[in-house]
Amino acid sequence: MYGQRQEICGAGIALHYTLAHPGVCQSVSFTNGNSALRDAWSEADLQAQADLAARVRKDGAAALRAIPYHPAHARRFPADIRTTLVAEAARVTPETVALLQQEALPRLSVRARLAQMQPPCLLINGTLERRFQPLSDWLAQTHPQIGIIDLPGGH
């Protein structure tokens, strides 16, 4: 498996959009958004992302399947849902994932801008994603205006 900082970016995109267009968003909800809430990326983090992107470009589908968040590794989904998700993941090109890892994820944090959030905001926190829980705790302490609902699930 590659590294410890593998992330998906839906929360970061939703929060960026809400900050950029507060007049068109009535509210925003997001799930465990590591990329959206993390501190700035260190040079080592950026290099790890570049290395992952290079492996994905070189090894293609095999590298994609080795990424920890690939649905083939999901433990809590029923078999039929996992099969569907794996088939959908196979449609994603290695270049798309490489660009996501190297270019998009390092730019998605809104941590420093959360106080500017105008529409109501809600984190739907999957408590079984242990790695995210310190960020959920941080959010609750530093931005009490953002609601949090804890659910017994993952990302």
PDB file of C-alpha atoms in Angstrom:
ATOM      1  CA  MET A   1       0.000   0.000   0.000  1.00  0.00           C
ATOM      2  CA  TYR A   2       1.164   3.507  -0.762  1.00  0.00           C
ATOM      3  CA  GLY A   3       1.738   5.990   2.039  1.00  0.00           C
ATOM      4  CA  GLN A   4      -0.549   7.172   4.784  1.00  0.00           C
ATOM      5  CA  ARG A   5      -2.041  10.318   3.225  1.00  0.00           C
ATOM      6  CA  GLN A   6      -4.455   9.020   0.601  1.00  0.00           C
ATOM      7  CA  GLU A   7      -7.592  11.105   0.356  1.00  0.00           C
ATOM      8  CA  ILE A   8     -10.622  11.853  -1.738  1.00  0.00           C
ATOM      9  CA  CYS A   9     -11.571  15.455  -2.320  1.00  0.00           C
ATOM     10  CA  GLY A  10     -15.381  15.844  -2.438  1.00  0.00           C
ATOM     11  CA  ALA A  11     -15.546  17.791   0.836  1.00  0.00           C
ATOM     12  CA  GLY A  12     -12.824  20.181  -0.274  1.00  0.00           C
ATOM     13  CA  ILE A  13     -14.573  20.869  -3.566  1.00  0.00           C
ATOM     14  CA  ALA A  14     -17.944  21.453  -1.877  1.00  0.00           C
ATOM     15  CA  LEU A  15     -16.477  23.764   0.755  1.00  0.00           C
ATOM     16  CA  HIS A  16     -14.417  25.720  -1.790  1.00  0.00           C
ATOM     17  CA  TYR A  17     -17.518  26.187  -3.924  1.00  0.00           C
ATOM     18  CA  THR A  18     -19.545  27.376  -0.939  1.00  0.00           C
ATOM     19  CA  LEU A  19     -16.855  29.877   0.036  1.00  0.00           C
ATOM     20  CA  ALA A  20     -16.563  31.141  -3.550  1.00  0.00           C
ATOM     21  CA  HIS A  21     -20.337  31.360  -4.133  1.00  0.00           C
ATOM     22  CA  PRO A  22     -22.074  31.908  -0.788  1.00  0.00           C
ATOM     23  CA  GLY A  23     -25.029  33.618  -2.426  1.00  0.00           C
ATOM     24  CA  VAL A  24     -26.046  30.502  -4.365  1.00  0.00           C
ATOM     25  CA  CYS A  25     -25.589  27.957  -1.574  1.00  0.00           C
ATOM     26  CA  GLN A  26     -28.355  27.621   0.984  1.00  0.00           C
ATOM     27  CA  SER A  27     -26.257  25.192   3.024  1.00  0.00           C
ATOM     28  CA  VAL A  28     -23.435  22.706   2.634  1.00  0.00           C
ATOM     29  CA  SER A  29     -22.922  19.227   4.075  1.00  0.00           C
ATOM     30  CA  PHE A  30     -19.759  17.179   3.807  1.00  0.00           C
ATOM     31  CA  THR A  31     -18.322  13.932   5.078  1.00  0.00           C
ATOM     32  CA  ASN A  32     -14.944  13.176   6.613  1.00  0.00           C
ATOM     33  CA  GLY A  33     -12.882  15.642   4.594  1.00  0.00           C
ATOM     34  CA  ASN A  34      -9.242  15.062   5.461  1.00  0.00           C
ATOM     35  CA  SER A  35      -8.073  17.100   2.477  1.00  0.00           C
ATOM     36  CA  ALA A  36     -10.487  19.917   3.294  1.00  0.00           C
ATOM     37  CA  LEU A  37      -9.506  20.337   6.950  1.00  0.00           C
ATOM     38  CA  ARG A  38      -5.842  19.457   7.121  1.00  0.00           C
ATOM     39  CA  ASP A  39      -2.967  21.802   7.884  1.00  0.00           C
ATOM     40  CA  ALA A  40      -0.640  22.971   5.143  1.00  0.00           C
ATOM     41  CA  TRP A  41       1.257  20.277   3.286  1.00  0.00           C
ATOM     42  CA  SER A  42       4.927  19.857   4.151  1.00  0.00           C
ATOM     43  CA  GLU A  43       7.554  19.366   1.459  1.00  0.00           C
ATOM     44  CA  ALA A  44       7.667  15.678   2.455  1.00  0.00           C
ATOM     45  CA  ASP A  45       3.885  15.389   2.013  1.00  0.00           C
ATOM     46  CA  LEU A  46       4.057  17.039  -1.410  1.00  0.00           C
ATOM     47  CA  GLN A  47       6.880  14.735  -2.449  1.00  0.00           C
ATOM     48  CA  ALA A  48       4.901  11.686  -1.289  1.00  0.00           C
ATOM     49  CA  GLN A  49       1.972  12.835  -3.440  1.00  0.00           C
ATOM     50  CA  ALA A  50       4.271  13.340  -6.440  1.00  0.00           C
ATOM     51  CA  ASP A  51       5.757   9.876  -5.867  1.00  0.00           C
ATOM     52  CA  LEU A  52       2.286   8.328  -5.710  1.00  0.00           C
ATOM     53  CA  ALA A  53       1.289  10.134  -8.906  1.00  0.00           C
ATOM     54  CA  ALA A  54       4.407   8.786 -10.630  1.00  0.00           C
ATOM     55  CA  ARG A  55       3.632   5.206  -9.487  1.00  0.00           C
ATOM     56  CA  VAL A  56       0.041   5.518 -10.680  1.00  0.00           C
ATOM     57  CA  ARG A  57       1.205   6.789 -14.066  1.00  0.00           C
ATOM     58  CA  LYS A  58       3.789   4.006 -14.337  1.00  0.00           C
ATOM     59  CA  ASP A  59       1.785   1.039 -13.003  1.00  0.00           C
ATOM     60  CA  GLY A  60      -1.730   2.072 -14.063  1.00  0.00           C
ATOM     61  CA  ALA A  61      -4.662  -0.017 -12.866  1.00  0.00           C
ATOM     62  CA  ALA A  62      -2.510  -2.142 -10.536  1.00  0.00           C
ATOM     63  CA  ALA A  63      -1.336   0.982  -8.717  1.00  0.00           C
ATOM     64  CA  LEU A  64      -4.897   2.286  -8.466  1.00  0.00           C
ATOM     65  CA  ARG A  65      -6.109  -0.962  -6.947  1.00  0.00           C
ATOM     66  CA  ALA A  66      -3.271  -0.845  -4.381  1.00  0.00           C
ATOM     67  CA  ILE A  67      -4.386   2.543  -3.012  1.00  0.00           C
ATOM     68  CA  PRO A  68      -5.934   1.956   0.428  1.00  0.00           C
ATOM     69  CA  TYR A  69      -9.227   3.695  -0.355  1.00  0.00           C
ATOM     70  CA  HIS A  70      -9.897   1.657  -3.513  1.00  0.00           C
ATOM     71  CA  PRO A  71     -13.324   0.011  -3.064  1.00  0.00           C
ATOM     72  CA  ALA A  72     -11.769  -3.445  -3.482  1.00  0.00           C
ATOM     73  CA  HIS A  73     -10.485  -2.970   0.081  1.00  0.00           C
ATOM     74  CA  ALA A  74     -13.855  -1.971   1.551  1.00  0.00           C
ATOM     75  CA  ARG A  75     -14.823  -4.196   4.448  1.00  0.00           C
ATOM     76  CA  ARG A  76     -18.242  -2.881   5.404  1.00  0.00           C
ATOM     77  CA  PHE A  77     -20.108  -2.899   2.072  1.00  0.00           C
ATOM     78  CA  PRO A  78     -22.266  -5.832   1.019  1.00  0.00           C
ATOM     79  CA  ALA A  79     -20.621  -7.843  -1.776  1.00  0.00           C
ATOM     80  CA  ASP A  80     -22.949  -6.584  -4.520  1.00  0.00           C
ATOM     81  CA  ILE A  81     -22.303  -2.933  -3.667  1.00  0.00           C
ATOM     82  CA  ARG A  82     -18.552  -3.513  -3.445  1.00  0.00           C
ATOM     83  CA  THR A  83     -18.637  -5.228  -6.865  1.00  0.00           C
ATOM     84  CA  THR A  84     -20.434  -2.228  -8.369  1.00  0.00           C
ATOM     85  CA  LEU A  85     -18.032   0.236  -6.793  1.00  0.00           C
ATOM     86  CA  VAL A  86     -15.003  -1.738  -8.010  1.00  0.00           C
ATOM     87  CA  ALA A  87     -16.434  -1.748 -11.547  1.00  0.00           C
ATOM     88  CA  GLU A  88     -17.004   2.008 -11.395  1.00  0.00           C
ATOM     89  CA  ALA A  89     -13.502   2.594 -10.025  1.00  0.00           C
ATOM     90  CA  ALA A  90     -12.092   0.679 -13.009  1.00  0.00           C
ATOM     91  CA  ARG A  91     -13.516   3.404 -15.255  1.00  0.00           C
ATOM     92  CA  VAL A  92     -11.291   6.063 -13.661  1.00  0.00           C
ATOM     93  CA  THR A  93      -8.079   6.615 -15.602  1.00  0.00           C
ATOM     94  CA  PRO A  94      -4.699   6.476 -13.868  1.00  0.00           C
ATOM     95  CA  GLU A  95      -3.922   9.983 -15.144  1.00  0.00           C
ATOM     96  CA  THR A  96      -7.051  11.334 -13.460  1.00  0.00           C
ATOM     97  CA  VAL A  97      -5.995   9.858 -10.118  1.00  0.00           C
ATOM     98  CA  ALA A  98      -2.394  11.023 -10.593  1.00  0.00           C
ATOM     99  CA  LEU A  99      -3.550  14.590 -11.195  1.00  0.00           C
ATOM    100  CA  LEU A 100      -5.922  14.389  -8.237  1.00  0.00           C
ATOM    101  CA  GLN A 101      -3.158  13.227  -5.905  1.00  0.00           C
ATOM    102  CA  GLN A 102      -0.463  15.593  -7.106  1.00  0.00           C
ATOM    103  CA  GLU A 103      -2.353  18.734  -8.088  1.00  0.00           C
ATOM    104  CA  ALA A 104      -5.804  18.848  -6.501  1.00  0.00           C
ATOM    105  CA  LEU A 105      -5.474  17.428  -2.990  1.00  0.00           C
ATOM    106  CA  PRO A 106      -2.655  19.728  -1.842  1.00  0.00           C
ATOM    107  CA  ARG A 107      -4.789  22.740  -2.782  1.00  0.00           C
ATOM    108  CA  LEU A 108      -8.122  21.769  -1.237  1.00  0.00           C
ATOM    109  CA  SER A 109      -7.768  22.696   2.411  1.00  0.00           C
ATOM    110  CA  VAL A 110     -10.160  25.386   3.614  1.00  0.00           C
ATOM    111  CA  ARG A 111      -9.012  25.099   7.222  1.00  0.00           C
ATOM    112  CA  ALA A 112      -7.844  28.723   7.383  1.00  0.00           C
ATOM    113  CA  ARG A 113     -11.060  30.013   5.781  1.00  0.00           C
ATOM    114  CA  LEU A 114     -13.781  28.190   7.737  1.00  0.00           C
ATOM    115  CA  ALA A 115     -14.636  31.285   9.770  1.00  0.00           C
ATOM    116  CA  GLN A 116     -15.713  32.926   6.474  1.00  0.00           C
ATOM    117  CA  MET A 117     -18.326  30.230   5.800  1.00  0.00           C
ATOM    118  CA  GLN A 118     -21.661  32.039   5.417  1.00  0.00           C
ATOM    119  CA  PRO A 119     -24.299  29.356   4.706  1.00  0.00           C
ATOM    120  CA  PRO A 120     -25.059  26.789   7.396  1.00  0.00           C
ATOM    121  CA  CYS A 121     -22.479  24.008   7.308  1.00  0.00           C
ATOM    122  CA  LEU A 122     -22.729  20.413   8.540  1.00  0.00           C
ATOM    123  CA  LEU A 123     -20.104  17.703   8.884  1.00  0.00           C
ATOM    124  CA  ILE A 124     -21.532  14.184   8.659  1.00  0.00           C
ATOM    125  CA  ASN A 125     -18.814  12.357  10.549  1.00  0.00           C
ATOM    126  CA  GLY A 126     -18.294   8.634  10.056  1.00  0.00           C
ATOM    127  CA  THR A 127     -16.885   7.710  13.457  1.00  0.00           C
ATOM    128  CA  LEU A 128     -15.329   4.469  12.205  1.00  0.00           C
ATOM    129  CA  GLU A 129     -12.794   6.430  10.159  1.00  0.00           C
ATOM    130  CA  ARG A 130     -10.331   6.716  13.014  1.00  0.00           C
ATOM    131  CA  ARG A 131      -7.788   8.832  11.155  1.00  0.00           C
ATOM    132  CA  PHE A 132     -10.332  11.640  10.713  1.00  0.00           C
ATOM    133  CA  GLN A 133     -11.536  11.881  14.318  1.00  0.00           C
ATOM    134  CA  PRO A 134      -8.847  14.344  15.483  1.00  0.00           C
ATOM    135  CA  LEU A 135      -9.986  16.696  12.694  1.00  0.00           C
ATOM    136  CA  SER A 136     -13.617  16.289  13.756  1.00  0.00           C
ATOM    137  CA  ASP A 137     -12.612  17.112  17.338  1.00  0.00           C
ATOM    138  CA  TRP A 138     -10.616  20.137  16.131  1.00  0.00           C
ATOM    139  CA  LEU A 139     -13.587  21.363  14.096  1.00  0.00           C
ATOM    140  CA  ALA A 140     -15.950  21.038  17.065  1.00  0.00           C
ATOM    141  CA  GLN A 141     -13.597  23.040  19.297  1.00  0.00           C
ATOM    142  CA  THR A 142     -12.554  25.778  16.870  1.00  0.00           C
ATOM    143  CA  HIS A 143     -15.691  26.242  14.748  1.00  0.00           C
ATOM    144  CA  PRO A 144     -18.756  25.553  16.903  1.00  0.00           C
ATOM    145  CA  GLN A 145     -20.925  27.263  14.267  1.00  0.00           C
ATOM    146  CA  ILE A 146     -20.375  24.214  12.032  1.00  0.00           C
ATOM    147  CA  GLY A 147     -22.697  21.379  12.995  1.00  0.00           C
ATOM    148  CA  ILE A 148     -21.447  17.832  13.373  1.00  0.00           C
ATOM    149  CA  ILE A 149     -23.520  14.663  13.230  1.00  0.00           C
ATOM    150  CA  ASP A 150     -21.687  11.460  14.204  1.00  0.00           C
ATOM    151  CA  LEU A 151     -22.765   8.247  12.478  1.00  0.00           C
ATOM    152  CA  PRO A 152     -21.454   4.699  12.980  1.00  0.00           C
ATOM    153  CA  GLY A 153     -19.764   4.412   9.587  1.00  0.00           C
ATOM    154  CA  GLY A 154     -16.632   5.199   7.632  1.00  0.00           C
ATOM    155  CA  HIS A 155     -15.937   7.834   5.057  1.00  0.00           C
TER     156      HIS A 155
END
